[in-house]
Short mmCIF file of C-alpha atoms in Angstrom, two decimals:
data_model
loop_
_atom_site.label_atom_id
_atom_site.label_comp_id
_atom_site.label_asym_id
_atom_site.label_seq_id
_atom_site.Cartn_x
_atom_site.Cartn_y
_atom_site.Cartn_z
CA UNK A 169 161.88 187.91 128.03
CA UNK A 170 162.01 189.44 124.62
CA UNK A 171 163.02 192.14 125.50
CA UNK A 172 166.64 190.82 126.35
CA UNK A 173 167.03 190.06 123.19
CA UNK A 174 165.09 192.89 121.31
CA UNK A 175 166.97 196.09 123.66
CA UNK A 176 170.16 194.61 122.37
CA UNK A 177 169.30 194.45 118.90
CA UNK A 178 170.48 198.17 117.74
CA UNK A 179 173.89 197.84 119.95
CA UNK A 180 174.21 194.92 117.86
CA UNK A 181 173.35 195.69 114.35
CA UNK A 182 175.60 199.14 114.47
CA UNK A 183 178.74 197.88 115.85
CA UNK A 184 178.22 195.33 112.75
CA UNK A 185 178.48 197.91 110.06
CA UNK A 186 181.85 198.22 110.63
CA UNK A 187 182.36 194.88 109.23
CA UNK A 188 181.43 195.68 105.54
CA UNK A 189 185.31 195.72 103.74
CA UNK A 190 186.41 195.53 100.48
CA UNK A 191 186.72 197.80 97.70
CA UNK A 192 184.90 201.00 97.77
CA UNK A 193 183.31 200.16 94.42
CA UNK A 194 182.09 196.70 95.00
CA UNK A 195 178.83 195.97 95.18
CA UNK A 196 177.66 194.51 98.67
CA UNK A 197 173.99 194.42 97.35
CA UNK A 198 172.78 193.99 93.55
CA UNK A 199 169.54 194.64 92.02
CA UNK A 200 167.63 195.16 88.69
CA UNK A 201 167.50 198.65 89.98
CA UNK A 202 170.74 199.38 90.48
CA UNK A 203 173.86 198.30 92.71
CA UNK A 204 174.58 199.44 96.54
CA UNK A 205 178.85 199.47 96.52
CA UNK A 206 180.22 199.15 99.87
CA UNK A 207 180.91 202.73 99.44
CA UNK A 208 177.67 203.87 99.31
CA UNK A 209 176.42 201.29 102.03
CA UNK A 210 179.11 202.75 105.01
CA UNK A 211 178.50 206.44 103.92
CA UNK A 212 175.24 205.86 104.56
CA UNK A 213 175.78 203.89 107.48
CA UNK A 214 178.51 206.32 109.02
CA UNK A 215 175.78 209.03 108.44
CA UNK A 216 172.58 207.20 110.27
CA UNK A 217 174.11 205.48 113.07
CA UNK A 218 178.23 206.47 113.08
CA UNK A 219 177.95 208.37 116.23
CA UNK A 220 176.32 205.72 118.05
CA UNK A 221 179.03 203.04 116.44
CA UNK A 222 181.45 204.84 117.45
CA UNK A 223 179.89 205.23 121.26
CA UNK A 224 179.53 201.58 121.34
CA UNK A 225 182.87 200.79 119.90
CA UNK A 226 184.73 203.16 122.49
CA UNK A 227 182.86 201.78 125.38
CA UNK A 228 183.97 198.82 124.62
CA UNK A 229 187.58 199.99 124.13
CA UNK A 230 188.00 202.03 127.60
CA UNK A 231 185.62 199.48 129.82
CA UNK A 232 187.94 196.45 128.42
CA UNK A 233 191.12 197.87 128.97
CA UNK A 234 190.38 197.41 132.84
CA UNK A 235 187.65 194.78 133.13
CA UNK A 236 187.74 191.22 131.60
CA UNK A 237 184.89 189.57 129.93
CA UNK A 238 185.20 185.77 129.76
CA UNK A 239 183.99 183.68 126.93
CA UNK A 240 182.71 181.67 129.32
CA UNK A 241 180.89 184.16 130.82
CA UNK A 242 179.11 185.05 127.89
CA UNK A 243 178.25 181.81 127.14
CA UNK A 244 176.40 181.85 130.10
CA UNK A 245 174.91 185.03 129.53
CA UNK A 246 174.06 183.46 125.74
CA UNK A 247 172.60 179.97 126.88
CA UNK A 248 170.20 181.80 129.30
CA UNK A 249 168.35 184.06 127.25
CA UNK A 250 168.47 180.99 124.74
CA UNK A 251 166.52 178.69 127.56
CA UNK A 252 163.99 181.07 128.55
CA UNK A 253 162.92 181.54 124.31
CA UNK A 254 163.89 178.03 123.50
CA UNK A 255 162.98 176.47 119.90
CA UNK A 256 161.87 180.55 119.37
CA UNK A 257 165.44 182.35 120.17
CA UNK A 258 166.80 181.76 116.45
CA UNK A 259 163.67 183.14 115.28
CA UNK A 260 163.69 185.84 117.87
CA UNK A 261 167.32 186.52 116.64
CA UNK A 262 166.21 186.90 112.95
CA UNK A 263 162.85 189.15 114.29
CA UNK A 264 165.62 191.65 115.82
CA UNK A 265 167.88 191.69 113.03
CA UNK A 266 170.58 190.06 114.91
CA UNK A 267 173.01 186.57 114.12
CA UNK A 268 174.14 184.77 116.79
CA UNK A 269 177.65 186.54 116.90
CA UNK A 270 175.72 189.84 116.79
CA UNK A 271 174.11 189.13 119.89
CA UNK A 272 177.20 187.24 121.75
CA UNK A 273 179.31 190.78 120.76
CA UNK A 274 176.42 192.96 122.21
CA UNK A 275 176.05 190.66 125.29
CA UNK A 276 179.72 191.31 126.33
CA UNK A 277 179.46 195.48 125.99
CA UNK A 278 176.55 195.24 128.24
CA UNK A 279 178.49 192.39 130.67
CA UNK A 280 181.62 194.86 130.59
CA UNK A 281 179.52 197.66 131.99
CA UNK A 282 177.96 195.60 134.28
CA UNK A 283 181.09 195.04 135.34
CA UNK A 284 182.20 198.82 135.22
CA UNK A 285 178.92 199.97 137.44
CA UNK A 286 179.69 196.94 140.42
CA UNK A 287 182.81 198.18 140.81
CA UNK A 288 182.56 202.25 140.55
CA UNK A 289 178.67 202.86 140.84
CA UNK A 290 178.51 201.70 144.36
CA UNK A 291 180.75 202.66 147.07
CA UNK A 292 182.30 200.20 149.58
CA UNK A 293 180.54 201.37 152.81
CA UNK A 294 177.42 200.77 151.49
CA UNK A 295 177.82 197.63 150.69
CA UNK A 296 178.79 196.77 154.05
CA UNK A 297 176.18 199.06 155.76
CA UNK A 298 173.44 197.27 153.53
CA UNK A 299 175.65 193.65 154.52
CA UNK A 300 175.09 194.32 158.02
CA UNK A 301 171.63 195.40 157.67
CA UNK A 302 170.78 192.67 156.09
CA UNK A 303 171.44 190.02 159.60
CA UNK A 304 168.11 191.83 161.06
CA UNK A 305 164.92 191.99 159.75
CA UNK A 306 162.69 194.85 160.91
CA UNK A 307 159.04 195.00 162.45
CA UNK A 308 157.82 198.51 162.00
CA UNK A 309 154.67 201.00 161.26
CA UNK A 310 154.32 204.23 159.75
CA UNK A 311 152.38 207.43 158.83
CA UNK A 312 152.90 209.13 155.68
CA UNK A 313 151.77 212.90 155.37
CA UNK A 314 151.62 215.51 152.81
CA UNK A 315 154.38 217.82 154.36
CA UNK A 316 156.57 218.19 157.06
CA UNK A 317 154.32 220.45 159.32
CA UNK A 318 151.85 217.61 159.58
CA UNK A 319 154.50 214.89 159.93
CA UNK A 320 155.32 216.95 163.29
CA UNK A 321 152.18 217.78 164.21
CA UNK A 322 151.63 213.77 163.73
CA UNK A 323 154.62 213.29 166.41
CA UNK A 324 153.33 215.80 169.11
CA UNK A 325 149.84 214.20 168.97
CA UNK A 326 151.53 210.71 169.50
CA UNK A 327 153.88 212.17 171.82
CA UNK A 328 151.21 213.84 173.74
CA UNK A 329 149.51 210.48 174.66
CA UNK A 330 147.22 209.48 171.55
CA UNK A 331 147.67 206.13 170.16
CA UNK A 332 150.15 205.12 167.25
CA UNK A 333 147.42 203.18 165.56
CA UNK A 334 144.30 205.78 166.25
CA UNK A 335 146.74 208.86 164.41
CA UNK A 336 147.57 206.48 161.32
CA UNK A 337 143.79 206.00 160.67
CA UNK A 338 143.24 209.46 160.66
CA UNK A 339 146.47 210.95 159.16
CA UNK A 340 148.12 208.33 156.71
CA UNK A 341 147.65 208.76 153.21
CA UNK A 342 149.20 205.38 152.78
CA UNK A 343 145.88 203.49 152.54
CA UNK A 344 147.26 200.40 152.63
CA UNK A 345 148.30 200.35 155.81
CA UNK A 346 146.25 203.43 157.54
CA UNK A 347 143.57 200.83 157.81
CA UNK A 348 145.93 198.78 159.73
CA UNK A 349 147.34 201.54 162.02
CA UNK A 350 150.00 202.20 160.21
CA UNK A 351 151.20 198.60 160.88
CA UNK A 352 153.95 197.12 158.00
CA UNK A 353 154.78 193.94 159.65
CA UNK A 354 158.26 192.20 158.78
CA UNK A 355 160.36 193.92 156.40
CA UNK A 356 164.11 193.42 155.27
CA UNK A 357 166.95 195.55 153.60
CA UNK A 358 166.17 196.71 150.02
CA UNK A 359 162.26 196.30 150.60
CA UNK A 360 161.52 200.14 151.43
CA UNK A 361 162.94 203.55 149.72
CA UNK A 362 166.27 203.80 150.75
CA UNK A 363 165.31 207.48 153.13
CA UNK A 364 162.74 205.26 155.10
CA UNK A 365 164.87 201.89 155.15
CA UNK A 366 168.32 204.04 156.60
CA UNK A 367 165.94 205.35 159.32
CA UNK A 368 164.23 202.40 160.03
CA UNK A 369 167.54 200.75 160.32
CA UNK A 370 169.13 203.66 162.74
CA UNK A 371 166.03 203.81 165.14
CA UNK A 372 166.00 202.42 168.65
CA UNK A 373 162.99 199.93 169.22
CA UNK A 374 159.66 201.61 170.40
CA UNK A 375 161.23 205.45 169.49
CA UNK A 376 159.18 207.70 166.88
CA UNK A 377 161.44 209.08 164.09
CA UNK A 378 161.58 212.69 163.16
CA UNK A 379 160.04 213.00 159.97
CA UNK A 380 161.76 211.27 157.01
CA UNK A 381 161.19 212.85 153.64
CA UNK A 382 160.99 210.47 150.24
CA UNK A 383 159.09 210.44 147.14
CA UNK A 384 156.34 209.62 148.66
CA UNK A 385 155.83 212.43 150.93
CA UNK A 386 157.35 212.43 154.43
CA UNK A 387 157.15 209.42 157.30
CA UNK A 388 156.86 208.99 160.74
CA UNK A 389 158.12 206.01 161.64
CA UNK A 390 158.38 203.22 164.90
CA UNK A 391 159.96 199.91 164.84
CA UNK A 392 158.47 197.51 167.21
CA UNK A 393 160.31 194.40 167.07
CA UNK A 394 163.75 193.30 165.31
CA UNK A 395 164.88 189.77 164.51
CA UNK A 396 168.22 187.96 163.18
CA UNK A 397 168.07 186.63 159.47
CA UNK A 398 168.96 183.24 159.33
CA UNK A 399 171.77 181.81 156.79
CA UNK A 400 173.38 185.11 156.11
CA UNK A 401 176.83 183.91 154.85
CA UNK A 402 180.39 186.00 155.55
CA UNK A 403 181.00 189.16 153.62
CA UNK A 404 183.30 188.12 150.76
CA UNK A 405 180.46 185.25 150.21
CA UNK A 406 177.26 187.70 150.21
CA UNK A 407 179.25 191.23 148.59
CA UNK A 408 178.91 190.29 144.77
CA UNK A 409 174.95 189.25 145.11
CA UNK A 410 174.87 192.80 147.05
CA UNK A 411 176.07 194.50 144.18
CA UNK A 412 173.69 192.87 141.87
CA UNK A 413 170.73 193.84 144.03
CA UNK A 414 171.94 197.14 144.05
CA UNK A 415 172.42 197.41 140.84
CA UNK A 416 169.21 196.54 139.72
CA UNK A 417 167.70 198.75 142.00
CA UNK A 418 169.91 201.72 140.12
CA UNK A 419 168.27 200.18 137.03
CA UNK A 420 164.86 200.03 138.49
CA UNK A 421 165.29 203.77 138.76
CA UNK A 422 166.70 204.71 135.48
CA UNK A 423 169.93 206.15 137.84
CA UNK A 424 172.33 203.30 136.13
CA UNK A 425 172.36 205.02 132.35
CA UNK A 426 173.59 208.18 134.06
CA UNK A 427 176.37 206.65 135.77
CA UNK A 428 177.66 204.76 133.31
CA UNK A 429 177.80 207.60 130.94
CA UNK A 430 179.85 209.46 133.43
CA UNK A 431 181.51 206.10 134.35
CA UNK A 432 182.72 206.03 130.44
CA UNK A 433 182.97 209.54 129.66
CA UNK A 434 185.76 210.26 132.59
CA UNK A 435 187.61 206.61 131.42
CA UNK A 436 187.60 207.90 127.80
CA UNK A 437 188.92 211.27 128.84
CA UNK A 438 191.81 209.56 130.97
CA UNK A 439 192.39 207.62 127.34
CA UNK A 440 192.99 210.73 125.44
CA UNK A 441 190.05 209.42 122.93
CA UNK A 442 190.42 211.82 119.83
CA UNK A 443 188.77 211.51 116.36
CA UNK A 444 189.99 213.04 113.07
CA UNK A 445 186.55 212.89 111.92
CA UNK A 446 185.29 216.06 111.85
CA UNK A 447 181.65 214.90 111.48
CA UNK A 448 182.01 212.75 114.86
CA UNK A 449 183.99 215.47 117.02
CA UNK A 450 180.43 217.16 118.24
CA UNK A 451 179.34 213.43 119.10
CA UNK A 452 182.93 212.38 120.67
CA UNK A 453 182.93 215.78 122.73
CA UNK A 454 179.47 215.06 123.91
CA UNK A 455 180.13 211.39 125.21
CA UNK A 456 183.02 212.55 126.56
CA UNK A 457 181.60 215.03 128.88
CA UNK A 458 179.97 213.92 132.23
CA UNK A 459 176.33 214.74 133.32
CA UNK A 460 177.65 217.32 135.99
CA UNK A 461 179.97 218.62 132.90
CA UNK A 462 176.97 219.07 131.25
CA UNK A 463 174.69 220.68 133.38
CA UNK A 464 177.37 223.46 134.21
CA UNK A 465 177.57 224.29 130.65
CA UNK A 466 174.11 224.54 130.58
CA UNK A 467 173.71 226.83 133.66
CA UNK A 468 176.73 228.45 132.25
CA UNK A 469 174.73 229.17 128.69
CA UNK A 470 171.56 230.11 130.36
CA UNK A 471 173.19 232.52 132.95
CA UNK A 472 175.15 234.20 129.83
CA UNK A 473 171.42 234.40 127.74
CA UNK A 474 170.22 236.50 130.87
CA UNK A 475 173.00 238.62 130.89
CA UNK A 476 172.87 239.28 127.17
CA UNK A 477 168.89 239.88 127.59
CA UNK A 478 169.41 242.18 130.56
CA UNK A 479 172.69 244.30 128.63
CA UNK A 480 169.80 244.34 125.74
CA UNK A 481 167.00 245.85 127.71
CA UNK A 482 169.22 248.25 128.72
CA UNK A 483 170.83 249.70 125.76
CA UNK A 484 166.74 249.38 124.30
CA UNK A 485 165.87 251.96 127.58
CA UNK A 486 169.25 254.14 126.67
CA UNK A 487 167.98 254.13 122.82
CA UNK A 488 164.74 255.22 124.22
CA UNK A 489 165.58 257.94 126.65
CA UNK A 490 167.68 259.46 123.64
CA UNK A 491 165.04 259.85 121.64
CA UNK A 492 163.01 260.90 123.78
CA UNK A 493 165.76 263.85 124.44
#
């Protein structure tokens, strides 16, 4: 669990610096060496880590003008990490560079945009399609193949009369269950890649799929039995834990950072966030600019490099064919 604390620890220590006030010229640290004046210590602080302050303190500007953090919920948030270290956390504080306010002011940044990706990372419907899947659990086998030629050629062989578990020995590259005939046994929402899980969910009992394309390569797949899930409470009492699960999943994936850069960058645009500074524009402009922003600019750039190379080649071949007159 160190890692709570210790991926915290720069958000932490940055948004921090901006506490060092008073005169320019007095000294924050002394030594025999020579004197650091709060001056010199925020220049040099602006210049390491001001775009990243200055990320981390608009974040926090734009997510908390529409989403509440409670004190009591980061207490919460404070007393469990505290638990899991116990009689270690105020050493694992110190370790990270971090005082107990430190963390408690990082804590409710990352709580606001937990907040911020429930609420616009994930739409409505599929909370309730994943609600609803979630009353059945699923009995099912598959076969997972290369490509989609084979995953067909996988159907018509089934199709044709051979047997489910016979064509998983010999085609599956899923190992696991090849063995097995491509048996999975009980499964529930959340438990497969979301491609296989939607189809799973949409087939009629005993029916092949067509082939179903994820990262793994591309499925065949047959449920065999369904069942209700027991103690599945009403929607409004199960659509917050949802959100959570999905969440995590999105964080699992490394999909959550993206959308909650985009998540920001649109809120701080709606803002009007500007900056004076002329040595944080660049940084402002970036944050500021979605992932889709982005990569248009960046198609944008390349396409204009080719054009630019291709106008160059040919005034090169006019140069040429001059000379050559």
């Amino acid at each position: 669990m160190k890692k709570t604390v210790l991926s915290l620890t720069l958000a932490a220590s940055v948004l921090a610096l901006g506490a060092c006030s008073g005169g320019d010229s007095k000294a924050i640290v002394t030594s025999k060496v020579g004197d650091i004046s709060v001056a010199d210590f925020n220049e040099k602080a602006k210049a390491l880590t001001g775009s990243y302050v200055m990320q981390q303190l608009v974040t926090e500007k734009v997510l908390a003008d529409k989403y509440e953090v409670t004190d009591k919920e980061i207490k919460e948030a404070y007393d469990t990490t505290a638990s899991q270290f116990g009689d270690g956390f105020t050493q694992a504080l110190a370790e990270s560079g971090l005082t107990e306010q430190g963390f408690k002011d990082s804590l409710r940044v990352q709580l606001l945009q937990e907040k911020a990706l429930k609420d616009q990372a994930i739409k409505e419907e599929d909370v309730k399609k994943y609600y609803e899947q979630m009353k059945t659990e699923l009995n099912g086998r598959h076969i997972l193949v290369a490509d989609e030629k084979t995953a067909k050629e996988v159907i018509a062989k089934i199709k044709g009369g051979a047997k489910f578990a016979d064509v998983a020995k010999e085609y599956s590259t899923d190992t696991g269950s090849a063995k097995n005939g491509g048996e999975l046994g009980w499964f529930s929402v959340g438990s497969m890649v979301d491609e296989f899980n939607d189809a799973a969910y949409a087939l009629e009992l005993n029916t092949l799929s067509e082939p179903v394309k994820s990262s793994f390569g591309y499925h065949v797949i047959e449920i065999t039995d369904k069942r209700d899930v027991k103690g599945v409470g009403e929607f409004k009492d199960e659509e917050d834990n949802i959100r959570s699960t999905m969440i995590n999943k999105l964080n699992q994936t490394g999909e959550a950072q993206t959308i909650l850069k985009d998540i920001v960058a649109k809120m701080a645009k709606d803002a009007d966030v500007k900056t004076s500074d002329k040595d944080l524009k660049e940084s402002l402009k970036f944050f500021t600019t979605t992932s889709e922003e982005q990569a248009k600019a960046a198609e944008e750039a390349a396409k204009k490099a080719e054009d630019n190379a291709a106008k160059d080649s040919e005034d090169k071949a006019e140069d040429t064919d001059k000379e050559s007159k």
